[in-house]
């Protein structure tokens, strides 16, 4: 029997550069085993992670696939929540080192699989490629920084009524959490991640998957820039106070400030914000027809409230700013795609120097160690 899967981004390309929530993957004070892979580009880390995930999923383990925002087809980690075991790529830009080596953490050094002589022979080419990749990302982050400024204009334009948000949060708490007693001394854990990534392929989102997996969905259709963070935080705090774990998923343009979605794994409850003209809104409408979702139309808020000539002008401004944000994000994506193409060239130097048979031996040994660690705690 195959285990359940989830797909997430632990880090992202954002308006402030690369932003990491890698520390949220599996809190070290909860972890049974934490494997930190070290190696260069093209050393097979993603394949290593994927094979282990697939092997354990076939054993019935629920699995979180943690995708790389600079290549959404690649993995930067995998997590097995029930077993409290995780493996991550600990190399730049998300450098991670063991905190409790031996006791919990184990570093997996993949450099033992490469021929350093071959790499030293390509030293200048490797350095030049790394320099070019860094330049592409600097350009991408400048575009995303500019996009954030305009997005904040949309946020002001489409500001939501705080009292209405608190009313809606109270309704969700009443309908979904009132049956659970408060547990002030044994609260739940909050985890912060991304469901949507700015990648070489454009905007990649795993929101539809979350909506399909949820038992119950509360969806808020909003205008561009509208911020439901107060509502999401309120529901999250109520859940945490009742001993439920909660997950908040953030906006890459405001990665530390603006939550877009909330998920309570134990309750299988999703509270999400969607733009009314996107596919996710259509999916929410279909889920409503199935009796699985409650959908709230908040598009009448913000500049939607204004009437007459003022309303026409504000909505024109909204369209212009939104188009400019989307264009700046598109330019950032082009830069990230160029970085990805150059990264493929860089990987080729390492692939040519790798002993992949030795890598597979290490992978099998780590897989056995994971199974042994899980068996010790049954």
Coordinates of C-alpha atoms in Angstrom, one line a residue:
X1 CA 0.0 0.0 0.0
X2 CA 1.5 3.3 -1.1
X3 CA 1.6 6.3 1.4
X4 CA 0.1 9.7 0.8
X5 CA 2.2 12.5 -0.9
X6 CA 2.4 16.2 -0.6
X7 CA 4.4 18.7 -2.6
X8 CA 5.8 21.9 -1.1
X9 CA 8.6 24.5 -1.5
X10 CA 10.8 24.9 1.6
X11 CA 12.5 27.9 0.0
X12 CA 11.8 30.4 -2.8
X13 CA 13.0 33.1 -5.2
X14 CA 11.5 36.2 -3.7
X15 CA 11.5 40.0 -3.7
X16 CA 14.3 39.9 -1.1
X17 CA 16.4 37.2 -2.7
X18 CA 16.4 33.5 -1.9
X19 CA 14.2 33.0 1.2
X20 CA 14.6 29.9 3.3
X21 CA 12.0 28.1 5.5
X22 CA 14.3 25.1 5.6
X23 CA 14.3 25.2 9.4
X24 CA 10.6 24.6 9.3
X25 CA 10.8 21.3 7.5
X26 CA 11.2 19.2 10.6
X27 CA 11.9 20.9 14.0
X28 CA 15.0 19.4 15.4
X29 CA 13.5 19.0 18.8
X30 CA 10.9 16.7 17.2
X31 CA 13.2 14.9 14.8
X32 CA 14.2 11.2 15.2
X33 CA 16.7 11.4 12.3
X34 CA 17.8 14.2 10.1
X35 CA 20.1 13.6 7.1
X36 CA 22.0 16.5 5.6
X37 CA 23.4 15.9 2.1
X38 CA 26.6 17.7 1.1
X39 CA 27.9 17.8 -2.5
X40 CA 28.1 19.9 -5.6
X41 CA 25.8 20.5 -8.6
X42 CA 25.2 17.4 -10.7
X43 CA 26.2 15.0 -7.9
X44 CA 22.8 13.3 -7.9
X45 CA 21.3 14.7 -4.7
X46 CA 17.8 15.1 -6.2
X47 CA 17.7 11.6 -7.6
X48 CA 19.1 10.3 -4.3
X49 CA 16.3 11.9 -2.4
X50 CA 13.6 10.9 -4.9
X51 CA 14.6 7.2 -5.0
X52 CA 14.6 7.1 -1.2
X53 CA 11.2 8.8 -1.1
X54 CA 9.7 6.4 -3.6
X55 CA 11.1 3.3 -1.9
X56 CA 9.6 4.4 1.5
X57 CA 6.4 5.5 0.0
X58 CA 5.9 2.0 -1.4
X59 CA 6.2 0.8 2.1
X60 CA 3.2 2.9 3.0
X61 CA 5.1 6.0 4.4
X62 CA 3.4 9.3 4.0
X63 CA 5.9 11.5 2.1
X64 CA 6.5 15.2 1.6
X65 CA 8.4 16.1 -1.6
X66 CA 10.2 19.4 -1.0
X67 CA 10.9 21.0 -4.4
X68 CA 13.6 23.4 -5.5
X69 CA 12.3 26.8 -6.6
X70 CA 15.2 27.1 -9.0
X71 CA 14.2 23.9 -10.7
X72 CA 10.8 22.6 -9.6
X73 CA 11.5 19.2 -11.2
X74 CA 14.3 18.7 -8.7
X75 CA 14.1 18.0 -5.0
X76 CA 15.8 19.8 -2.2
X77 CA 14.5 17.5 0.4
X78 CA 12.0 14.8 1.5
X79 CA 10.2 14.5 4.9
X80 CA 8.4 11.6 6.5
X81 CA 6.2 13.3 9.1
X82 CA 4.9 10.2 11.0
X83 CA 8.4 8.8 11.4
X84 CA 9.9 12.3 12.1
X85 CA 12.6 11.7 9.6
X86 CA 13.9 14.1 6.9
X87 CA 16.6 14.3 4.3
X88 CA 17.6 17.7 2.8
X89 CA 20.2 19.1 0.4
X90 CA 22.3 21.2 2.8
X91 CA 24.3 23.1 0.1
X92 CA 24.1 26.7 -0.9
X93 CA 21.9 28.8 -1.1
X94 CA 20.2 26.8 1.7
X95 CA 23.3 25.8 3.7
X96 CA 22.3 23.5 6.5
X97 CA 24.7 21.8 9.0
X98 CA 24.1 19.2 11.7
X99 CA 23.0 20.6 15.0
X100 CA 23.0 17.4 17.0
X101 CA 25.5 15.3 15.0
X102 CA 25.3 11.6 15.6
X103 CA 22.4 11.8 18.1
X104 CA 19.9 13.1 15.5
X105 CA 21.7 14.6 12.5
X106 CA 23.9 12.7 10.1
X107 CA 25.9 14.4 7.4
X108 CA 26.1 12.5 4.1
X109 CA 29.2 13.6 2.2
X110 CA 28.7 12.9 -1.5
X111 CA 32.1 14.5 -2.4
X112 CA 33.6 11.1 -1.8
X113 CA 32.0 10.0 -5.1
X114 CA 33.8 12.5 -7.3
X115 CA 37.2 12.7 -8.9
X116 CA 38.7 15.9 -7.7
X117 CA 41.4 15.8 -10.4
X118 CA 38.8 16.1 -13.1
X119 CA 37.2 19.0 -11.3
X120 CA 40.5 20.9 -10.8
X121 CA 41.1 20.6 -14.5
X122 CA 37.9 22.6 -15.1
X123 CA 38.4 25.1 -12.3
X124 CA 38.2 28.3 -14.3
X125 CA 35.2 27.1 -16.3
X126 CA 33.4 26.2 -13.0
X127 CA 34.2 29.6 -11.5
X128 CA 33.0 31.4 -14.6
X129 CA 29.8 29.4 -14.6
X130 CA 29.1 30.1 -11.0
X131 CA 29.7 33.8 -11.5
X132 CA 27.3 33.9 -14.4
X133 CA 24.6 32.1 -12.4
X134 CA 25.0 34.6 -9.5
X135 CA 24.6 37.5 -12.0
X136 CA 21.3 36.0 -13.4
X137 CA 19.9 35.6 -9.9
X138 CA 20.8 39.2 -8.9
X139 CA 18.9 40.5 -11.9
X140 CA 15.9 38.2 -11.1
X141 CA 15.8 39.5 -7.5
X142 CA 15.9 43.1 -8.7
X143 CA 12.9 42.5 -10.9
X144 CA 11.1 40.8 -8.0
X145 CA 12.0 43.7 -5.6
X146 CA 10.4 46.1 -8.1
X147 CA 7.4 43.9 -8.4
X148 CA 6.9 44.0 -4.6
X149 CA 6.8 47.8 -4.7
X150 CA 3.9 47.7 -7.1
X151 CA 2.3 44.8 -5.4
X152 CA 2.2 46.9 -2.2
X153 CA 0.3 49.5 -4.2
X154 CA -2.3 46.9 -5.0
X155 CA -2.3 46.0 -1.3
X156 CA -3.2 49.5 -0.4
X157 CA -5.7 49.8 -3.2
X158 CA -7.5 46.6 -2.1
X159 CA -7.2 46.8 1.6
X160 CA -9.7 44.5 3.4
X161 CA -11.9 45.4 6.3
X162 CA -10.2 44.1 9.4
X163 CA -13.4 43.7 11.4
X164 CA -14.9 41.6 8.5
X165 CA -11.8 39.4 8.5
X166 CA -12.1 38.8 12.2
X167 CA -15.8 38.0 11.9
X168 CA -15.0 35.4 9.2
X169 CA -12.2 33.9 11.2
X170 CA -14.5 33.5 14.2
X171 CA -17.0 31.7 12.0
X172 CA -14.4 29.2 10.8
X173 CA -13.3 28.7 14.4
X174 CA -16.8 28.1 15.5
X175 CA -17.7 25.7 12.7
X176 CA -14.4 23.7 12.7
X177 CA -12.6 24.0 16.0
X178 CA -15.2 24.5 18.7
X179 CA -15.3 20.8 19.4
X180 CA -11.7 20.8 20.5
X181 CA -10.8 21.8 24.0
X182 CA -8.2 24.5 24.7
X183 CA -4.7 23.0 25.6
X184 CA -2.7 26.0 26.9
X185 CA 0.2 23.8 28.1
X186 CA 0.4 21.5 25.1
X187 CA -0.2 23.7 22.1
X188 CA 0.3 22.7 18.5
X189 CA 3.3 23.6 16.3
X190 CA 3.2 26.2 13.5
X191 CA 5.1 25.5 10.3
X192 CA 5.8 28.1 7.6
X193 CA 6.5 27.1 4.0
X194 CA 5.5 27.9 0.4
X195 CA 2.9 26.3 -1.8
X196 CA 3.8 28.5 -4.8
X197 CA 7.2 28.9 -6.3
X198 CA 8.8 31.4 -8.8
X199 CA 10.7 28.9 -10.9
X200 CA 12.4 28.7 -14.4
X201 CA 9.0 27.3 -15.6
X202 CA 7.1 30.4 -14.3
X203 CA 4.8 30.3 -11.3
X204 CA 4.4 26.7 -10.1
X205 CA 1.7 26.1 -7.4
X206 CA 0.7 23.0 -5.5
X207 CA -2.5 24.6 -4.2
X208 CA -4.8 22.5 -6.3
X209 CA -3.3 19.3 -4.8
X210 CA -3.9 20.7 -1.3
X211 CA -7.5 21.6 -2.1
X212 CA -8.2 18.1 -3.4
X213 CA -6.6 16.5 -0.3
X214 CA -8.5 18.6 2.2
X215 CA -11.6 17.4 4.0
X216 CA -13.1 20.9 4.2
X217 CA -12.1 24.1 2.3
X218 CA -12.8 27.8 3.1
X219 CA -11.9 29.8 0.1
X220 CA -11.8 33.6 -0.1
X221 CA -11.9 35.1 -3.6
X222 CA -10.0 38.4 -3.5
X223 CA -8.8 41.2 -5.7
X224 CA -5.0 41.5 -6.5
X225 CA -3.0 42.5 -3.4
X226 CA -5.8 41.8 -0.9
X227 CA -4.3 40.5 2.3
X228 CA -6.1 37.9 4.4
X229 CA -3.1 37.4 6.8
X230 CA -5.1 38.6 9.9
X231 CA -7.8 36.0 9.2
X232 CA -5.3 33.2 8.6
X233 CA -3.3 34.1 11.7
X234 CA -6.4 34.2 13.8
X235 CA -7.5 30.7 12.7
X236 CA -4.0 29.3 13.1
X237 CA -3.7 30.7 16.6
X238 CA -7.0 29.2 17.6
X239 CA -5.9 25.8 16.2
X240 CA -2.5 25.9 18.0
X241 CA -4.2 26.7 21.3
X242 CA -6.2 23.5 20.9
X243 CA -3.2 21.4 20.3
X244 CA -3.5 21.2 16.5
X245 CA -0.4 21.7 14.3
X246 CA -0.9 24.4 11.6
X247 CA 0.9 25.3 8.4
X248 CA 1.0 28.8 6.9
X249 CA 2.0 29.2 3.3
X250 CA 3.5 32.6 2.2
X251 CA 3.5 34.9 -0.8
X252 CA 6.9 34.9 -2.6
X253 CA 6.6 38.7 -3.1
X254 CA 6.2 39.2 0.7
X255 CA 7.8 36.0 2.1
X256 CA 8.0 36.9 5.7
X257 CA 4.8 39.0 6.0
X258 CA 1.9 37.9 3.9
X259 CA 0.3 34.5 4.4
X260 CA -1.8 33.2 1.5
X261 CA -3.1 29.9 2.8
X262 CA -3.5 27.9 6.0
X263 CA -3.7 24.1 6.4
X264 CA -4.5 22.1 9.5
X265 CA -3.2 18.5 8.8
X266 CA -5.0 16.8 11.7
X267 CA -8.3 18.3 10.7
X268 CA -7.6 18.3 7.0
X269 CA -8.9 21.9 6.9
X270 CA -7.7 24.3 4.3
X271 CA -8.3 28.1 4.4
X272 CA -7.1 29.7 1.2
X273 CA -7.1 33.0 -0.7
X274 CA -7.5 32.9 -4.5
X275 CA -7.8 35.5 -7.2
X276 CA -11.3 35.3 -8.7
X277 CA -10.1 35.0 -12.3
X278 CA -7.6 32.1 -11.7
X279 CA -8.1 28.3 -12.2
X280 CA -7.9 27.8 -8.4
X281 CA -11.0 29.8 -8.0
X282 CA -12.8 27.6 -10.5
X283 CA -11.7 24.5 -8.6
X284 CA -13.0 26.0 -5.3
X285 CA -16.4 26.6 -7.0
X286 CA -16.5 23.0 -8.1
X287 CA -15.6 21.9 -4.6
X288 CA -18.5 24.1 -3.3
X289 CA -20.9 22.3 -5.7
X290 CA -19.7 19.0 -4.1
X291 CA -20.4 20.3 -0.6
X292 CA -16.7 20.3 0.3
X293 CA -16.0 24.0 0.2
X294 CA -17.4 27.3 1.4
X295 CA -16.5 30.2 -0.9
X296 CA -16.6 33.8 0.1
X297 CA -16.5 36.5 -2.5
X298 CA -14.5 39.5 -1.2
X299 CA -13.9 41.1 -4.6
X300 CA -16.4 43.8 -3.7
X301 CA -13.9 45.1 -1.1
X302 CA -11.0 47.4 -1.9
X303 CA -11.4 49.3 -5.1
X304 CA -14.5 47.1 -5.7
X305 CA -16.3 49.3 -3.2
X306 CA -15.8 52.5 -5.2
X307 CA -18.6 53.7 -7.5
X308 CA -18.8 56.0 -10.5
X309 CA -15.8 57.8 -12.0
X310 CA -13.7 57.2 -8.9
X311 CA -14.3 53.4 -9.1
X312 CA -13.4 53.4 -12.8
X313 CA -10.2 55.2 -12.2
X314 CA -9.2 52.9 -9.3
X315 CA -9.9 49.8 -11.2
X316 CA -7.9 51.1 -14.2
X317 CA -5.0 51.7 -11.8
X318 CA -5.4 48.2 -10.4
X319 CA -5.2 46.7 -14.0
X320 CA -2.1 48.7 -14.8
X321 CA -0.3 47.8 -11.6
X322 CA -1.3 44.2 -11.9
X323 CA 0.0 44.0 -15.5
X324 CA 3.2 45.6 -14.4
X325 CA 3.7 43.2 -11.5
X326 CA 3.1 40.3 -13.8
X327 CA 5.6 41.7 -16.4
X328 CA 8.3 42.1 -13.8
X329 CA 7.7 38.6 -12.5
X330 CA 7.9 37.3 -16.1
X331 CA 11.3 39.1 -16.5
X332 CA 12.5 37.6 -13.2
X333 CA 11.4 34.1 -14.4
X334 CA 13.4 34.6 -17.7
X335 CA 16.5 35.4 -15.5
X336 CA 15.9 32.3 -13.4
X337 CA 15.5 30.2 -16.5
X338 CA 18.8 31.6 -17.8
X339 CA 20.4 30.7 -14.5
X340 CA 19.0 27.2 -14.7
X341 CA 20.4 26.7 -18.2
X342 CA 23.8 27.8 -17.0
X343 CA 23.4 25.6 -14.0
X344 CA 22.9 22.6 -16.4
X345 CA 26.2 23.5 -17.9
X346 CA 27.9 23.6 -14.5
X347 CA 26.4 20.3 -13.6
X348 CA 27.9 18.7 -16.6
X349 CA 31.4 19.2 -15.2
X350 CA 30.5 17.4 -12.0
X351 CA 28.5 14.6 -13.7
X352 CA 31.6 13.8 -15.7
X353 CA 33.6 13.5 -12.5
X354 CA 31.1 11.4 -10.5
X355 CA 31.1 7.7 -9.6
X356 CA 27.4 7.0 -9.6
X357 CA 27.8 3.4 -8.6
X358 CA 29.4 4.5 -5.3
X359 CA 26.6 7.0 -4.9
X360 CA 24.1 4.2 -5.2
X361 CA 25.9 2.2 -2.5
X362 CA 25.7 5.2 -0.2
X363 CA 22.0 5.6 -1.0
X364 CA 21.2 2.0 -0.1
X365 CA 23.1 2.3 3.1
X366 CA 21.2 5.5 4.1
X367 CA 17.9 3.8 3.2
X368 CA 18.7 0.9 5.5
X369 CA 19.7 3.3 8.2
X370 CA 16.4 5.1 7.9
X371 CA 14.4 1.9 8.1
X372 CA 16.5 0.8 11.2
X373 CA 15.9 4.2 12.9
X374 CA 12.1 3.9 12.3
X375 CA 12.0 0.3 13.6
X376 CA 13.8 1.3 16.8
X377 CA 10.9 3.6 17.7
X378 CA 8.0 1.3 16.9

